[in-house]
Short mmCIF file of C-alpha atoms in Angstrom, two decimals:
data_model
loop_
_atom_site.label_atom_id
_atom_site.label_comp_id
_atom_site.label_asym_id
_atom_site.label_seq_id
_atom_site.Cartn_x
_atom_site.Cartn_y
_atom_site.Cartn_z
CA ALA Z 1 -271.61 -86.28 -104.36
CA GLN Z 2 -269.55 -88.68 -102.29
CA SER Z 3 -267.45 -87.77 -99.40
CA VAL Z 4 -265.34 -89.76 -97.10
CA SER Z 5 -264.39 -89.10 -93.23
CA GLN Z 6 -261.47 -90.55 -91.41
CA HIS Z 7 -262.07 -89.82 -87.85
CA ASN Z 8 -258.29 -90.03 -86.47
CA HIS Z 9 -255.86 -87.77 -87.87
CA HIS Z 10 -252.79 -88.99 -85.84
CA VAL Z 11 -252.52 -92.25 -84.38
CA ILE Z 12 -249.59 -93.30 -81.91
CA LEU Z 13 -249.58 -96.90 -80.92
CA SER Z 14 -246.61 -99.18 -79.97
CA GLU Z 15 -245.46 -102.32 -81.53
CA ALA Z 16 -247.94 -105.07 -80.94
CA ALA Z 17 -251.21 -102.73 -80.30
CA SER Z 18 -254.17 -103.34 -82.51
CA LEU Z 19 -255.30 -100.97 -84.85
CA GLU Z 20 -258.74 -99.72 -86.15
CA LEU Z 21 -258.85 -96.87 -88.39
CA GLY Z 22 -262.36 -95.43 -88.98
CA CYS Z 23 -263.76 -94.42 -92.47
CA ASN Z 24 -267.03 -93.12 -93.26
CA TYR Z 25 -268.51 -92.52 -96.48
CA SER Z 26 -271.37 -90.27 -97.73
CA TYR Z 27 -273.46 -91.78 -100.66
CA GLY Z 28 -276.67 -93.56 -101.43
CA GLY Z 29 -275.74 -95.73 -104.38
CA THR Z 30 -273.52 -98.76 -104.61
CA VAL Z 31 -269.95 -98.18 -103.46
CA ASN Z 32 -266.73 -99.37 -103.87
CA LEU Z 33 -264.38 -99.32 -101.10
CA PHE Z 34 -260.22 -99.11 -100.85
CA TRP Z 35 -257.55 -98.45 -98.29
CA TYR Z 36 -254.63 -97.00 -99.61
CA VAL Z 37 -251.25 -96.56 -97.89
CA GLN Z 38 -248.47 -94.48 -98.10
CA TYR Z 39 -245.10 -95.08 -96.70
CA PRO Z 40 -242.57 -92.69 -96.05
CA GLY Z 41 -240.93 -91.66 -99.38
CA GLN Z 42 -242.75 -94.21 -101.22
CA HIS Z 43 -245.97 -93.75 -103.69
CA LEU Z 44 -249.92 -94.71 -102.68
CA GLN Z 45 -250.43 -98.13 -102.86
CA LEU Z 46 -253.55 -100.46 -102.31
CA LEU Z 47 -254.42 -102.37 -99.26
CA LEU Z 48 -257.17 -103.78 -99.36
CA LYS Z 49 -260.40 -103.31 -101.74
CA TYR Z 50 -264.16 -104.23 -101.29
CA PHE Z 51 -266.71 -104.73 -104.49
CA SER Z 52 -269.09 -107.15 -103.36
CA GLY Z 53 -269.89 -110.30 -101.39
CA ASP Z 54 -267.95 -111.17 -97.96
CA PRO Z 55 -268.06 -107.88 -96.53
CA LEU Z 56 -264.66 -108.47 -94.45
CA VAL Z 57 -262.02 -108.03 -96.78
CA LYS Z 58 -258.10 -109.27 -96.27
CA GLY Z 59 -255.45 -107.38 -97.63
CA ILE Z 60 -251.82 -107.00 -97.96
CA LYS Z 61 -249.35 -107.24 -94.59
CA GLY Z 62 -252.11 -108.58 -92.25
CA PHE Z 63 -254.82 -105.58 -93.09
CA GLU Z 64 -258.44 -106.45 -92.98
CA ALA Z 65 -261.54 -103.72 -93.12
CA GLU Z 66 -265.22 -104.39 -92.74
CA PHE Z 67 -267.71 -103.35 -95.04
CA ILE Z 68 -270.79 -102.28 -92.64
CA LYS Z 69 -273.69 -101.13 -95.23
CA SER Z 70 -276.28 -99.71 -92.39
CA LYS Z 71 -273.32 -97.52 -90.60
CA PHE Z 72 -271.65 -96.54 -94.25
CA SER Z 73 -268.53 -97.35 -92.67
CA PHE Z 74 -265.21 -99.54 -93.94
CA ASN Z 75 -263.04 -99.57 -90.66
CA LEU Z 76 -259.36 -100.71 -91.31
CA ARG Z 77 -257.93 -103.20 -88.85
CA LYS Z 78 -254.72 -104.75 -88.05
CA PRO Z 79 -254.45 -107.42 -84.91
CA SER Z 80 -250.98 -106.39 -83.92
CA VAL Z 81 -249.07 -103.70 -85.59
CA GLN Z 82 -245.44 -103.30 -86.39
CA TRP Z 83 -243.12 -100.42 -86.48
CA SER Z 84 -243.01 -100.87 -90.40
CA ASP Z 85 -246.66 -99.92 -90.50
CA THR Z 86 -245.61 -96.30 -89.66
CA ALA Z 87 -247.34 -94.52 -92.70
CA GLU Z 88 -250.33 -92.61 -93.94
CA TYR Z 89 -253.23 -94.19 -94.19
CA PHE Z 90 -256.25 -93.13 -96.51
CA CYS Z 91 -260.06 -94.41 -97.32
CA ALA Z 92 -261.50 -94.38 -100.79
CA VAL Z 93 -264.79 -94.79 -102.55
CA GLY Z 94 -265.69 -95.17 -105.93
CA SER Z 95 -269.13 -95.69 -107.15
CA THR Z 96 -270.90 -97.74 -110.08
CA GLY Z 97 -269.93 -95.66 -113.37
CA ARG Z 98 -267.86 -93.06 -111.98
CA ARG Z 99 -264.00 -94.56 -111.95
CA ALA Z 100 -262.80 -91.24 -110.18
CA LEU Z 101 -262.09 -92.18 -106.52
CA THR Z 102 -263.11 -89.68 -103.42
CA PHE Z 103 -260.55 -89.90 -100.58
CA GLY Z 104 -260.31 -89.12 -97.37
CA SER Z 105 -258.29 -86.57 -95.52
CA GLY Z 106 -255.94 -89.60 -94.11
CA THR Z 107 -254.49 -90.76 -90.66
CA ARG Z 108 -251.11 -90.93 -89.82
CA LEU Z 109 -250.08 -93.81 -88.10
CA GLN Z 110 -246.74 -93.96 -86.01
CA VAL Z 111 -245.83 -96.92 -84.55
CA GLN Z 112 -243.11 -96.86 -81.62
CA PRO Z 113 -240.95 -99.55 -81.10
CA GLY A 1 -241.92 -103.75 -114.67
CA ALA A 2 -241.79 -99.86 -114.65
CA GLY A 3 -244.51 -98.42 -112.25
CA VAL A 4 -246.18 -94.96 -113.26
CA SER A 5 -243.70 -92.10 -113.83
CA GLN A 6 -243.99 -88.42 -113.45
CA THR A 7 -241.77 -85.55 -114.41
CA PRO A 8 -240.31 -83.29 -113.01
CA SER A 9 -240.49 -84.51 -109.30
CA ASN A 10 -240.67 -80.71 -108.10
CA LYS A 11 -241.14 -77.50 -110.04
CA VAL A 12 -240.92 -74.19 -108.52
CA THR A 13 -242.59 -71.25 -110.65
CA GLU A 14 -243.91 -67.77 -109.87
CA LYS A 15 -247.16 -66.77 -109.63
CA GLY A 16 -248.98 -65.95 -113.06
CA LYS A 17 -246.51 -68.46 -115.09
CA TYR A 18 -247.51 -71.63 -116.86
CA VAL A 19 -246.47 -74.95 -116.17
CA GLU A 20 -246.63 -78.44 -117.94
CA LEU A 21 -246.78 -81.76 -115.23
CA ARG A 22 -245.95 -84.97 -117.50
CA CYS A 23 -247.54 -88.50 -116.56
CA ASP A 24 -245.84 -91.67 -118.22
CA PRO A 25 -248.52 -94.45 -117.38
CA ILE A 26 -247.79 -98.16 -116.61
CA SER A 27 -247.59 -99.67 -120.30
CA GLY A 28 -250.81 -100.88 -121.63
CA HIS A 29 -252.95 -99.08 -118.89
CA THR A 30 -256.18 -97.15 -120.85
CA ALA A 31 -257.07 -95.25 -118.14
CA LEU A 32 -255.13 -92.54 -116.67
CA TYR A 33 -256.09 -90.03 -113.99
CA TRP A 34 -254.70 -86.75 -112.18
CA TYR A 35 -255.23 -86.40 -108.75
CA ARG A 36 -253.89 -83.39 -106.59
CA GLN A 37 -253.11 -83.39 -103.36
CA SER A 38 -252.70 -80.35 -100.90
CA LEU A 39 -251.05 -80.45 -97.57
CA GLY A 40 -252.86 -82.60 -94.53
CA GLN A 41 -255.42 -83.78 -97.37
CA GLY A 42 -256.03 -86.54 -99.35
CA PRO A 43 -255.80 -86.95 -103.00
CA GLU A 44 -258.55 -84.96 -104.80
CA PHE A 45 -259.54 -86.16 -108.39
CA LEU A 46 -259.10 -84.02 -111.67
CA ILE A 47 -259.57 -85.39 -114.44
CA TYR A 48 -259.76 -89.17 -116.26
CA PHE A 49 -258.99 -90.29 -119.49
CA GLN A 50 -260.26 -93.37 -121.29
CA GLY A 51 -257.57 -93.67 -123.88
CA THR A 52 -256.89 -90.53 -125.72
CA GLY A 53 -260.49 -88.93 -124.28
CA ALA A 54 -261.06 -87.27 -121.52
CA ALA A 55 -264.02 -89.10 -120.08
CA ASP A 56 -264.65 -87.28 -116.72
CA ASP A 57 -263.30 -83.84 -116.21
CA SER A 58 -265.50 -82.69 -113.37
CA GLY A 59 -262.83 -82.18 -111.06
CA LEU A 60 -260.72 -79.73 -112.89
CA PRO A 61 -260.96 -76.45 -110.83
CA ASN A 62 -261.57 -73.84 -113.73
CA ASP A 63 -260.33 -73.09 -117.02
CA ARG A 64 -256.65 -72.64 -116.13
CA PHE A 65 -256.32 -76.19 -115.92
CA PHE A 66 -256.16 -78.63 -118.88
CA ALA A 67 -254.73 -81.81 -119.70
CA VAL A 68 -254.01 -83.58 -122.74
CA ARG A 69 -253.34 -87.30 -123.74
CA PRO A 70 -253.02 -87.32 -127.40
CA GLU A 71 -251.54 -90.69 -128.34
CA GLY A 72 -253.45 -92.38 -125.44
CA SER A 73 -250.35 -92.87 -123.55
CA VAL A 74 -248.48 -90.03 -122.02
CA SER A 75 -250.42 -87.25 -120.46
CA THR A 76 -249.83 -83.73 -119.63
CA LEU A 77 -251.31 -81.62 -117.33
CA LYS A 78 -251.05 -77.90 -118.00
CA ILE A 79 -251.62 -75.18 -115.66
CA GLN A 80 -252.03 -71.47 -116.74
CA ARG A 81 -251.39 -68.03 -114.87
CA THR A 82 -250.67 -70.33 -111.99
CA GLU A 83 -251.59 -68.86 -108.64
CA ARG A 84 -250.27 -69.45 -104.87
CA GLY A 85 -253.34 -71.93 -104.34
CA ASP A 86 -252.59 -74.04 -107.13
CA SER A 87 -249.55 -75.00 -104.52
CA ALA A 88 -249.69 -79.07 -104.36
CA VAL A 89 -248.60 -82.36 -105.12
CA TYR A 90 -250.15 -83.47 -108.48
CA LEU A 91 -250.62 -87.34 -108.43
CA CYS A 92 -251.01 -89.31 -111.73
CA ALA A 93 -252.40 -92.67 -111.98
CA SER A 94 -253.08 -95.55 -114.30
CA SER A 95 -255.02 -98.39 -114.50
CA SER A 96 -255.99 -101.53 -116.69
CA THR A 97 -259.65 -101.43 -118.02
CA SER A 98 -259.69 -105.31 -118.55
CA GLY A 99 -261.73 -107.55 -116.36
CA GLY A 100 -263.98 -105.50 -114.44
CA PRO A 101 -264.82 -102.01 -113.87
CA TYR A 102 -262.79 -100.86 -111.23
CA ASN A 103 -259.01 -102.01 -111.40
CA GLU A 104 -256.41 -101.10 -108.92
CA GLN A 105 -255.01 -97.44 -109.76
CA PHE A 106 -251.48 -97.52 -109.73
CA PHE A 107 -250.21 -93.96 -108.44
CA GLY A 108 -247.09 -92.49 -109.35
CA PRO A 109 -244.55 -90.57 -107.22
CA GLY A 110 -246.23 -87.03 -107.69
CA THR A 111 -245.00 -83.66 -108.98
CA ARG A 112 -244.51 -81.23 -106.22
CA LEU A 113 -245.65 -78.15 -107.81
CA THR A 114 -244.76 -74.64 -105.61
CA VAL A 115 -245.97 -71.29 -106.94
CA LEU A 116 -244.28 -68.24 -105.40
#
């Protein structure tokens, strides 16, 4: 069975600070990895995804994530956060042959102006 | 274009009652998913449809939960004999299945179910 751990439940940063949100997954096979974001009052939307190839993935709004297979990790980063990045961030994993996604419990990011 | 829509947006019911939650996916999307999100948790998979058939219902918690998609478009999630523990936001997502096995799932706004 797959599982996803997000270590930080609530992160508070000032604008222009750098961001790194941790995500570790548990699954022995080939995985597909995702970060979704939910802005206040809005739907979940995809930030970025990793299927194969270059382990450094770039997404929308300046976010990137690095897949480190040996560490079973897929951490999300942004060099300089903005107040508009205030949202909840979810890491998710899928596996070959199973379309359902397994989500982590989410990290609530609060960016102070 | 229109995204995934879900109705109602909020549903309050009493313990023991039956409820139906509706999902209207993005036009042309053959894959449809139901997830449930409890407070402070990430979405939890319930069931996945490919066309009209349930391709994976391993996430349904028990036989009080059932979902249908009779014409391969709109789906209804049905919960019988609701319990207080069923209170959650029920999310629907859809995706295209052309071009690869793992296309982006587009989520709807959810239905917030409260069982009193």
